């Protein structure tokens, strides 16, 4: 076109050529890009290319322009459709007939049979195009047949998979019509002898009384569609002593590219047995808590009873009671009452244990005095460096219980002939740190990591509840417990309590 424009420079020719070219190419481009009017675009290509060929022959009747007719036919075979090729061939006959009026300009003398030769050439071209289209369609049909076979195989595999699943599975379209169900769903809904495909709920409810019992399965379809994301819920189905189950149901909506509804995939799993198992586990856990509580009470009461027994044995040896020892035993009996009350208070979670400002150094000295009888009998020496500590807001009985647990563990780790070191340090503007070190048997890192777990203990008859209880008490006071231990070297316990001013 550009060569023709530069050669002729004819405004009328330029206007016709450019106008028709821009119109045809622009329209076709829009239709192809938007994928609109596919058949109309096909015929527009045939007419437009024939018209451009005619305009070129009219303005420049040369043989190359004439042979554009055959090129147009071959290009149209890309549509793999006979109709535009036939149309273009018919138009080409008229264009060819029109072409023969340019004898003088072609400097050519026509002979008889030239036009028939043209028709023969055109027929051969059309035949080749026809065979090309036929071959392309045969290849396309073969490809489509293979794709269809693969698709059916995939569908059969998917259906076999979902039919083998012991879950409720069905698919609905955007209008609520059923597309597919697995055997579990068909059996559950009792739709074996009913054609459910492309049926709405109302149609199936009308045909199947049993199916009406499951209408709660479909009551919240709109929620899934409106959310646009998977929607999960539990459904309890009980049908007059005929059927009872709990289903965990998930609904997955899918949409087309334009946002319209496509399919709703629904999967429901029968979790009745799982629920029963969970309930059984929950009851077992409650029983375990009761056992832990009872073992904890026995463990905590045994410590003060041991102290009372030690003082009584000492009094039996000396033949008299010292007033100080009697006061300590009375204090231990009060602590037993406090421990029992504390554990009983677990049944009343809203009841708060009393707290007050306490000097931790006083509590530590009382605990050291409490264990003097035991340490003397075992030849264990207690070394203490106690600063006058900050006052800490705490429950004194609970803090004493923590210190007793740590002391008791240290004594049992040593057995006999050892040392316990106790340090009390004030942490400026922070709180108080209690450090208790023994040179007992210590423990491995693997066991150290499990310290504080219920019923795990390094002692033969231990319950593991002493440190568990201590941890809970310290956490309740916003403090921390850190334990470091090494086999055959001993154990260090650091207790930090924040200060209250």
Coordinates of C-alpha atoms in Angstrom, one line a residue:
X1 CA 0.0 0.0 0.0
X2 CA 2.8 2.4 0.8
X3 CA 4.5 1.7 -2.6
X4 CA 1.2 2.4 -4.3
X5 CA 0.8 5.6 -2.5
X6 CA 4.4 6.8 -3.3
X7 CA 3.9 5.8 -6.9
X8 CA 0.5 7.4 -7.6
X9 CA 0.2 10.2 -5.0
X10 CA -3.5 10.2 -6.0
X11 CA -5.6 11.7 -3.1
X12 CA -8.7 9.8 -4.1
X13 CA -6.7 6.5 -4.2
X14 CA -5.0 7.3 -0.9
X15 CA -8.4 8.1 0.7
X16 CA -10.0 4.9 -0.6
X17 CA -7.1 2.6 0.2
X18 CA -6.4 4.1 3.6
X19 CA -10.0 4.4 4.6
X20 CA -10.9 0.9 3.7
X21 CA -7.7 -0.6 5.1
X22 CA -8.0 1.2 8.5
X23 CA -11.6 0.4 8.8
X24 CA -11.2 -3.3 8.0
X25 CA -8.0 -3.8 10.0
X26 CA -9.3 -1.8 12.9
X27 CA -12.6 -3.6 13.1
X28 CA -11.0 -7.0 12.7
X29 CA -8.4 -6.2 15.4
X30 CA -11.1 -5.1 17.9
X31 CA -13.2 -8.2 17.2
X32 CA -10.2 -10.5 17.5
X33 CA -8.9 -8.8 20.6
X34 CA -12.3 -8.9 22.3
X35 CA -13.2 -12.3 20.9
X36 CA -16.5 -10.9 19.6
X37 CA -18.6 -11.9 16.6
X38 CA -16.2 -14.7 15.6
X39 CA -18.3 -15.9 12.5
X40 CA -18.9 -12.3 11.4
X41 CA -15.2 -11.5 11.7
X42 CA -14.5 -14.5 9.5
X43 CA -16.7 -13.2 6.7
X44 CA -15.5 -9.7 7.2
X45 CA -12.0 -10.9 6.6
X46 CA -13.1 -12.6 3.3
X47 CA -15.0 -9.5 2.1
X48 CA -12.3 -7.1 3.3
X49 CA -9.4 -8.9 1.7
X50 CA -11.3 -9.3 -1.6
X51 CA -12.2 -5.6 -1.6
X52 CA -8.6 -4.6 -1.0
X53 CA -7.5 -6.9 -3.9
X54 CA -10.2 -5.4 -6.2
X55 CA -9.0 -1.8 -5.3
X56 CA -5.4 -2.7 -6.1
X57 CA -6.3 -4.3 -9.4
X58 CA -8.5 -1.3 -10.3
X59 CA -5.6 1.2 -9.7
X60 CA -2.7 -1.0 -10.8
X61 CA -3.8 -3.9 -13.0
X62 CA -0.6 -6.0 -12.8
X63 CA -0.2 -9.8 -12.5
X64 CA 1.1 -9.7 -8.9
X65 CA -2.0 -7.9 -7.7
X66 CA -4.2 -10.4 -9.5
X67 CA -2.4 -13.3 -7.8
X68 CA -3.4 -11.8 -4.4
X69 CA -6.7 -13.6 -5.0
X70 CA -5.0 -17.0 -4.5
X71 CA -3.1 -15.7 -1.5
X72 CA -6.4 -14.6 0.1
X73 CA -7.8 -18.0 -0.3
X74 CA -4.9 -19.7 1.4
X75 CA -4.9 -17.2 4.3
X76 CA -8.6 -17.9 4.9
X77 CA -7.8 -21.6 5.3
X78 CA -6.5 -20.7 8.7
X79 CA -10.1 -20.5 9.9
X80 CA -10.4 -24.2 9.1
X81 CA -13.8 -23.4 7.6
X82 CA -15.1 -24.0 4.1
X83 CA -17.6 -21.2 3.9
X84 CA -15.2 -18.2 3.7
X85 CA -13.0 -20.0 1.2
X86 CA -16.1 -20.7 -1.0
X87 CA -17.3 -17.1 -0.7
X88 CA -13.8 -15.8 -1.6
X89 CA -13.6 -18.2 -4.6
X90 CA -16.9 -16.9 -5.9
X91 CA -15.9 -13.3 -5.5
X92 CA -12.6 -14.1 -7.2
X93 CA -14.4 -15.3 -10.3
X94 CA -16.0 -11.9 -10.7
X95 CA -12.8 -10.1 -9.8
X96 CA -11.0 -12.2 -12.4
X97 CA -13.6 -11.4 -15.1
X98 CA -13.2 -7.8 -14.2
X99 CA -9.5 -8.1 -14.5
X100 CA -9.6 -9.0 -18.2
X101 CA -10.8 -5.5 -19.3
X102 CA -7.3 -4.2 -18.7
X103 CA -5.9 -5.7 -22.0
X104 CA -4.2 -2.5 -23.2
X105 CA -2.7 -1.5 -19.8
X106 CA -1.3 -5.0 -19.4
X107 CA 0.2 -4.9 -22.9
X108 CA -1.1 -8.4 -23.4
X109 CA -3.3 -9.9 -26.1
X110 CA -5.8 -12.3 -24.6
X111 CA -6.3 -15.6 -26.3
X112 CA -9.2 -18.0 -26.3
X113 CA -9.3 -20.1 -23.2
X114 CA -7.4 -17.7 -21.0
X115 CA -10.4 -17.1 -18.7
X116 CA -11.1 -20.8 -18.5
X117 CA -7.4 -21.3 -17.6
X118 CA -7.9 -18.8 -14.8
X119 CA -11.0 -20.7 -13.6
X120 CA -9.0 -23.9 -13.7
X121 CA -6.2 -22.4 -11.7
X122 CA -8.7 -21.0 -9.3
X123 CA -10.4 -24.4 -9.0
X124 CA -7.1 -26.1 -8.2
X125 CA -6.3 -23.4 -5.6
X126 CA -9.7 -24.0 -4.1
X127 CA -9.3 -27.7 -4.1
X128 CA -5.9 -27.4 -2.4
X129 CA -7.4 -25.1 0.2
X130 CA -10.3 -27.6 0.6
X131 CA -8.0 -30.5 1.2
X132 CA -5.9 -28.4 3.6
X133 CA -9.0 -27.5 5.6
X134 CA -10.2 -31.1 5.5
X135 CA -6.8 -32.4 6.8
X136 CA -6.6 -29.7 9.5
X137 CA -10.1 -30.7 10.6
X138 CA -9.2 -34.4 10.7
X139 CA -6.1 -33.6 12.8
X140 CA -8.2 -31.4 15.0
X141 CA -10.9 -34.1 15.4
X142 CA -8.2 -36.6 16.3
X143 CA -6.7 -34.3 18.9
X144 CA -10.1 -33.5 20.3
X145 CA -10.9 -37.3 20.4
X146 CA -7.7 -37.9 22.3
X147 CA -8.3 -35.0 24.7
X148 CA -11.9 -36.2 25.2
X149 CA -10.6 -39.7 26.0
X150 CA -8.0 -38.3 28.5
X151 CA -10.7 -36.1 30.0
X152 CA -13.1 -39.1 30.4
X153 CA -10.3 -41.1 32.0
X154 CA -9.5 -38.3 34.4
X155 CA -13.2 -38.0 35.3
X156 CA -13.5 -41.7 35.9
X157 CA -10.4 -41.7 38.1
X158 CA -11.7 -38.7 40.0
X159 CA -15.1 -40.3 40.4
X160 CA -13.6 -43.6 41.5
X161 CA -11.5 -41.6 44.1
X162 CA -14.4 -39.7 45.5
X163 CA -16.7 -42.7 45.4
X164 CA -14.1 -44.6 47.5
X165 CA -14.0 -41.9 50.1
X166 CA -16.2 -42.4 53.3
X167 CA -17.2 -38.7 53.2
X168 CA -20.2 -36.9 52.0
X169 CA -19.3 -35.2 48.7
X170 CA -21.5 -33.4 46.2
X171 CA -21.3 -30.5 43.7
X172 CA -23.9 -27.9 42.9
X173 CA -23.9 -25.3 40.1
X174 CA -24.4 -21.6 40.7
X175 CA -28.2 -22.0 40.6
X176 CA -28.2 -24.7 43.2
X177 CA -28.7 -27.7 40.8
X178 CA -26.8 -30.9 41.6
X179 CA -24.0 -31.8 39.2
X180 CA -22.4 -34.8 40.9
X181 CA -22.5 -36.9 44.1
X182 CA -20.4 -39.7 45.4
X183 CA -21.8 -43.0 46.4
X184 CA -21.7 -42.1 50.1
X185 CA -23.9 -39.1 49.5
X186 CA -26.3 -41.0 47.2
X187 CA -26.6 -43.7 49.8
X188 CA -27.0 -41.2 52.7
X189 CA -29.7 -39.2 50.8
X190 CA -31.3 -42.4 49.4
X191 CA -31.2 -41.2 45.8
X192 CA -30.1 -44.5 44.3
X193 CA -33.1 -44.7 42.0
X194 CA -33.6 -41.0 41.4
X195 CA -32.0 -38.9 38.7
X196 CA -30.6 -36.1 40.8
X197 CA -28.5 -34.3 38.1
X198 CA -29.6 -30.9 37.1
X199 CA -32.3 -31.0 39.7
X200 CA -33.0 -28.3 42.3
X201 CA -33.5 -29.0 46.0
X202 CA -37.3 -28.6 45.8
X203 CA -37.6 -31.1 43.0
X204 CA -35.6 -33.7 45.0
X205 CA -37.5 -32.9 48.2
X206 CA -40.8 -33.5 46.3
X207 CA -39.5 -36.9 45.0
X208 CA -37.8 -38.1 48.2
X209 CA -39.3 -37.7 51.7
X210 CA -36.1 -39.0 53.3
X211 CA -34.1 -36.3 51.6
X212 CA -36.1 -33.6 53.4
X213 CA -34.4 -34.6 56.7
X214 CA -31.1 -33.2 55.4
X215 CA -32.3 -29.8 54.3
X216 CA -30.2 -28.2 57.1
X217 CA -27.1 -29.3 55.0
X218 CA -28.2 -26.7 52.4
X219 CA -29.6 -23.9 54.6
X220 CA -26.3 -21.9 54.7
X221 CA -25.2 -22.2 51.0
X222 CA -25.7 -18.5 50.6
X223 CA -23.3 -17.8 53.4
X224 CA -20.5 -19.6 51.5
X225 CA -21.4 -17.8 48.3
X226 CA -21.5 -14.4 50.0
X227 CA -18.2 -15.0 51.8
X228 CA -16.5 -16.2 48.6
X229 CA -14.2 -18.4 50.7
X230 CA -14.5 -21.9 52.2
X231 CA -17.1 -22.0 54.9
X232 CA -16.8 -24.6 57.7
X233 CA -19.3 -25.7 60.3
X234 CA -20.5 -28.7 62.3
X235 CA -24.0 -30.2 61.7
X236 CA -25.7 -32.6 64.2
X237 CA -28.2 -34.8 62.3
X238 CA -30.7 -36.9 64.3
X239 CA -33.6 -38.5 62.4
X240 CA -36.2 -40.2 64.7
X241 CA -33.9 -42.9 66.0
X242 CA -33.2 -44.0 62.4
X243 CA -30.0 -42.0 61.9
X244 CA -27.8 -39.9 64.1
X245 CA -24.4 -38.4 63.2
X246 CA -22.3 -35.3 63.6
X247 CA -20.7 -34.0 60.3
X248 CA -17.8 -31.6 59.9
X249 CA -18.9 -29.8 56.7
X250 CA -16.9 -27.5 54.5
X251 CA -18.4 -25.6 51.5
X252 CA -16.0 -24.3 48.8
X253 CA -17.5 -21.8 46.3
X254 CA -15.8 -21.3 42.9
X255 CA -16.5 -18.4 40.5
X256 CA -16.0 -17.6 36.8
X257 CA -13.6 -14.9 35.7
X258 CA -16.4 -12.3 35.6
X259 CA -17.3 -13.0 39.2
X260 CA -20.5 -15.0 38.5
X261 CA -21.1 -18.2 40.5
X262 CA -19.7 -21.4 39.1
X263 CA -19.8 -24.4 41.4
X264 CA -20.2 -25.2 45.1
X265 CA -18.1 -28.1 46.3
X266 CA -19.4 -29.6 49.6
X267 CA -17.4 -32.1 51.7
X268 CA -18.8 -33.6 54.9
X269 CA -17.0 -35.9 57.2
X270 CA -18.7 -38.0 59.8
X271 CA -17.0 -37.1 63.1
X272 CA -19.3 -38.9 65.5
X273 CA -16.8 -41.4 66.7
X274 CA -14.1 -38.7 66.8
X275 CA -16.4 -36.6 69.0
X276 CA -17.0 -39.6 71.3
X277 CA -13.2 -40.2 71.5
X278 CA -12.6 -36.5 72.3
X279 CA -15.2 -36.7 75.1
X280 CA -13.6 -39.8 76.4
X281 CA -10.2 -38.1 76.4
X282 CA -11.7 -35.0 78.1
X283 CA -13.1 -37.2 80.9
X284 CA -9.7 -39.0 81.1
X285 CA -8.0 -35.6 81.5
X286 CA -10.4 -34.6 84.2
X287 CA -9.6 -37.9 86.1
X288 CA -5.9 -37.3 85.6
X289 CA -6.3 -33.8 87.1
X290 CA -8.1 -35.3 90.1
X291 CA -5.2 -37.8 90.4
X292 CA -2.7 -35.0 90.1
X293 CA -4.5 -33.0 92.7
X294 CA -4.6 -35.9 95.1
X295 CA -0.9 -36.7 94.6
X296 CA -0.1 -33.1 95.0
X297 CA -1.9 -32.8 98.3
X298 CA -0.2 -36.0 99.6
X299 CA 3.2 -34.6 98.5
X300 CA 2.8 -31.2 100.0
X301 CA 1.4 -32.5 103.3
X302 CA 4.2 -35.1 103.6
X303 CA 6.9 -32.3 103.9
X304 CA 5.5 -30.7 107.0
X305 CA 4.7 -34.1 108.5
X306 CA 8.4 -35.0 108.1
X307 CA 9.4 -31.9 109.9
X308 CA 7.0 -32.6 112.8
X309 CA 8.2 -36.2 112.9
X310 CA 11.8 -35.0 113.1
X311 CA 11.1 -32.6 116.0
X312 CA 9.2 -35.3 117.9
X313 CA 12.1 -37.7 117.4
X314 CA 14.5 -35.0 118.7
X315 CA 12.2 -34.4 121.7
X316 CA 12.0 -38.2 122.4
X317 CA 15.9 -38.3 122.5
X318 CA 16.2 -35.2 124.8
X319 CA 13.2 -36.2 126.9
X320 CA 11.6 -32.7 126.6
X321 CA 10.1 -30.3 124.1
X322 CA 11.7 -26.9 123.4
X323 CA 9.3 -24.0 123.2
X324 CA 10.8 -23.0 119.8
X325 CA 10.3 -26.4 118.4
X326 CA 6.7 -26.6 119.6
X327 CA 6.0 -23.3 117.9
X328 CA 7.5 -24.6 114.6
X329 CA 5.4 -27.8 114.8
X330 CA 2.2 -25.7 115.4
X331 CA 3.2 -23.6 112.4
X332 CA 3.6 -26.7 110.3
X333 CA 0.2 -28.0 111.3
X334 CA -1.2 -24.6 110.3
X335 CA 0.6 -24.9 107.0
X336 CA -1.0 -28.3 106.4
X337 CA -4.4 -26.8 107.0
X338 CA -3.4 -24.0 104.6
X339 CA -2.3 -26.5 101.9
X340 CA -5.5 -28.4 102.1
X341 CA -7.5 -25.2 101.9
X342 CA -5.4 -24.1 98.9
X343 CA -6.1 -27.2 97.0
X344 CA -9.8 -27.2 97.9
X345 CA -9.9 -23.6 96.6
X346 CA -9.2 -25.0 93.1
X347 CA -12.9 -25.9 93.0
X348 CA -13.6 -22.1 93.5
X349 CA -11.5 -20.4 90.8
X350 CA -12.8 -16.9 91.7
X351 CA -11.5 -17.1 95.2
X352 CA -8.3 -15.2 95.5
X353 CA -5.5 -16.3 97.8
X354 CA -4.6 -13.5 100.3
X355 CA -1.4 -11.6 99.6
X356 CA 0.6 -9.2 101.8
X357 CA 3.9 -7.5 101.9
X358 CA 6.5 -9.9 103.2
X359 CA 10.3 -9.9 103.9
X360 CA 11.6 -12.9 101.9
X361 CA 14.7 -13.2 104.2
X362 CA 12.3 -14.0 107.1
X363 CA 10.6 -16.7 105.1
X364 CA 14.0 -18.2 104.0
X365 CA 15.3 -18.2 107.7
X366 CA 12.0 -20.0 108.8
X367 CA 12.5 -22.6 106.1
X368 CA 16.2 -23.1 107.1
X369 CA 15.0 -23.6 110.7
X370 CA 12.4 -26.0 109.5
X371 CA 14.9 -28.3 107.9
X372 CA 17.6 -28.2 110.6
X373 CA 16.5 -31.5 112.1
X374 CA 16.7 -33.3 108.7
X375 CA 20.0 -31.8 107.8
X376 CA 21.5 -32.6 111.2
X377 CA 20.4 -36.2 110.9
X378 CA 21.9 -36.5 107.4
X379 CA 25.1 -34.6 108.2
X380 CA 24.2 -31.8 105.7
X381 CA 25.5 -28.3 106.3
X382 CA 23.5 -25.3 105.3
X383 CA 25.6 -22.2 104.4
X384 CA 23.5 -19.0 104.1
X385 CA 24.2 -15.4 103.1
X386 CA 21.0 -13.5 103.5
X387 CA 20.5 -9.7 102.9
X388 CA 17.6 -7.8 104.4
X389 CA 15.4 -8.1 101.3
X390 CA 12.8 -5.8 99.8
X391 CA 9.3 -6.4 100.9
X392 CA 7.5 -8.5 98.2
X393 CA 3.7 -8.6 97.7
X394 CA 3.0 -12.4 97.9
X395 CA 1.2 -15.1 99.6
X396 CA 3.5 -16.2 102.4
X397 CA 2.3 -19.8 102.6
X398 CA 2.7 -20.3 98.8
X399 CA 6.2 -18.8 98.8
X400 CA 7.1 -21.0 101.8
X401 CA 5.8 -24.0 99.9
X402 CA 8.0 -23.2 97.0
X403 CA 11.1 -22.8 99.2
X404 CA 10.3 -26.1 101.0
X405 CA 10.0 -28.0 97.7
X406 CA 13.4 -26.7 96.6
X407 CA 15.0 -27.5 99.9
X408 CA 13.5 -31.0 100.1
X409 CA 14.7 -31.7 96.5
X410 CA 18.2 -30.5 97.5
X411 CA 18.3 -32.7 100.6
X412 CA 17.1 -35.8 98.7
X413 CA 19.7 -35.2 95.9
X414 CA 22.5 -35.0 98.5
X415 CA 21.3 -38.0 100.6
X416 CA 23.9 -37.5 103.3
X417 CA 27.2 -35.7 103.9
X418 CA 26.9 -32.6 101.8
X419 CA 26.4 -28.9 101.6
X420 CA 23.6 -26.5 100.7
X421 CA 24.4 -22.9 99.9
X422 CA 21.6 -20.3 100.1
X423 CA 22.0 -16.7 98.9
X424 CA 19.5 -13.9 99.0
X425 CA 20.2 -10.8 96.8
X426 CA 18.3 -7.7 96.2
X427 CA 18.2 -6.7 92.6
X428 CA 18.1 -2.9 92.6
X429 CA 14.7 -1.4 91.4
X430 CA 13.7 -4.9 90.2
X431 CA 13.1 -7.5 92.9
X432 CA 14.7 -10.3 94.9
X433 CA 16.7 -13.3 93.8
X434 CA 17.0 -16.5 95.8
X435 CA 19.8 -18.8 94.9
X436 CA 19.9 -22.4 96.3
X437 CA 22.9 -24.6 95.4
X438 CA 23.5 -28.2 96.4
X439 CA 26.4 -30.6 95.7
X440 CA 24.1 -33.6 95.2
X441 CA 23.9 -36.1 92.4
X442 CA 22.6 -33.6 89.8
X443 CA 20.9 -34.7 86.6
X444 CA 21.3 -35.0 82.8
X445 CA 20.2 -32.3 80.4
X446 CA 17.6 -34.6 78.9
X447 CA 15.9 -35.0 82.4
X448 CA 16.5 -31.3 83.1
X449 CA 14.4 -30.4 80.1
X450 CA 11.4 -32.4 81.5
X451 CA 11.6 -31.0 85.0
X452 CA 8.2 -29.5 85.9
X453 CA 6.2 -31.9 83.8
X454 CA 3.4 -33.7 85.8
X455 CA 4.5 -37.1 87.1
X456 CA 8.0 -36.8 85.8
X457 CA 10.6 -37.1 88.6
X458 CA 14.2 -38.1 89.1
X459 CA 13.3 -39.7 92.4
X460 CA 12.2 -43.3 92.5
X461 CA 8.9 -42.6 94.2
X462 CA 8.6 -39.0 93.1
X463 CA 5.4 -37.6 91.4
X464 CA 7.0 -34.6 89.7
X465 CA 4.3 -32.4 91.2
X466 CA 6.5 -30.4 93.6
X467 CA 8.2 -28.3 91.0
X468 CA 5.1 -28.2 88.8
X469 CA 3.2 -26.6 91.7
X470 CA 6.2 -24.3 92.5
X471 CA 6.3 -23.1 88.9
X472 CA 2.6 -22.3 88.9
X473 CA 3.0 -20.3 92.2
X474 CA 6.0 -18.3 90.9
X475 CA 4.3 -17.6 87.6
X476 CA 1.2 -16.4 89.6
X477 CA 3.6 -14.0 91.4
X478 CA 5.1 -12.8 88.0
X479 CA 8.4 -14.4 88.9
X480 CA 10.7 -17.0 87.3
X481 CA 12.5 -20.2 88.2
X482 CA 15.7 -21.3 86.5
X483 CA 17.4 -24.6 87.1
X484 CA 20.9 -25.5 86.1
X485 CA 22.3 -29.0 86.9
X486 CA 25.3 -31.2 86.1
X487 CA 25.7 -34.9 86.9
X488 CA 27.8 -35.6 90.0
X489 CA 28.4 -31.9 90.6
X490 CA 25.1 -30.6 91.9
X491 CA 22.1 -28.3 91.1
X492 CA 21.5 -24.6 91.2
X493 CA 18.0 -23.1 91.4
X494 CA 17.4 -19.4 90.9
X495 CA 14.1 -17.9 92.0
X496 CA 13.4 -14.3 91.0
X497 CA 10.4 -12.3 92.5
X498 CA 9.6 -8.8 91.3
X499 CA 9.5 -6.1 94.0
X500 CA 6.4 -4.3 95.1
X501 CA 6.8 -0.9 96.6

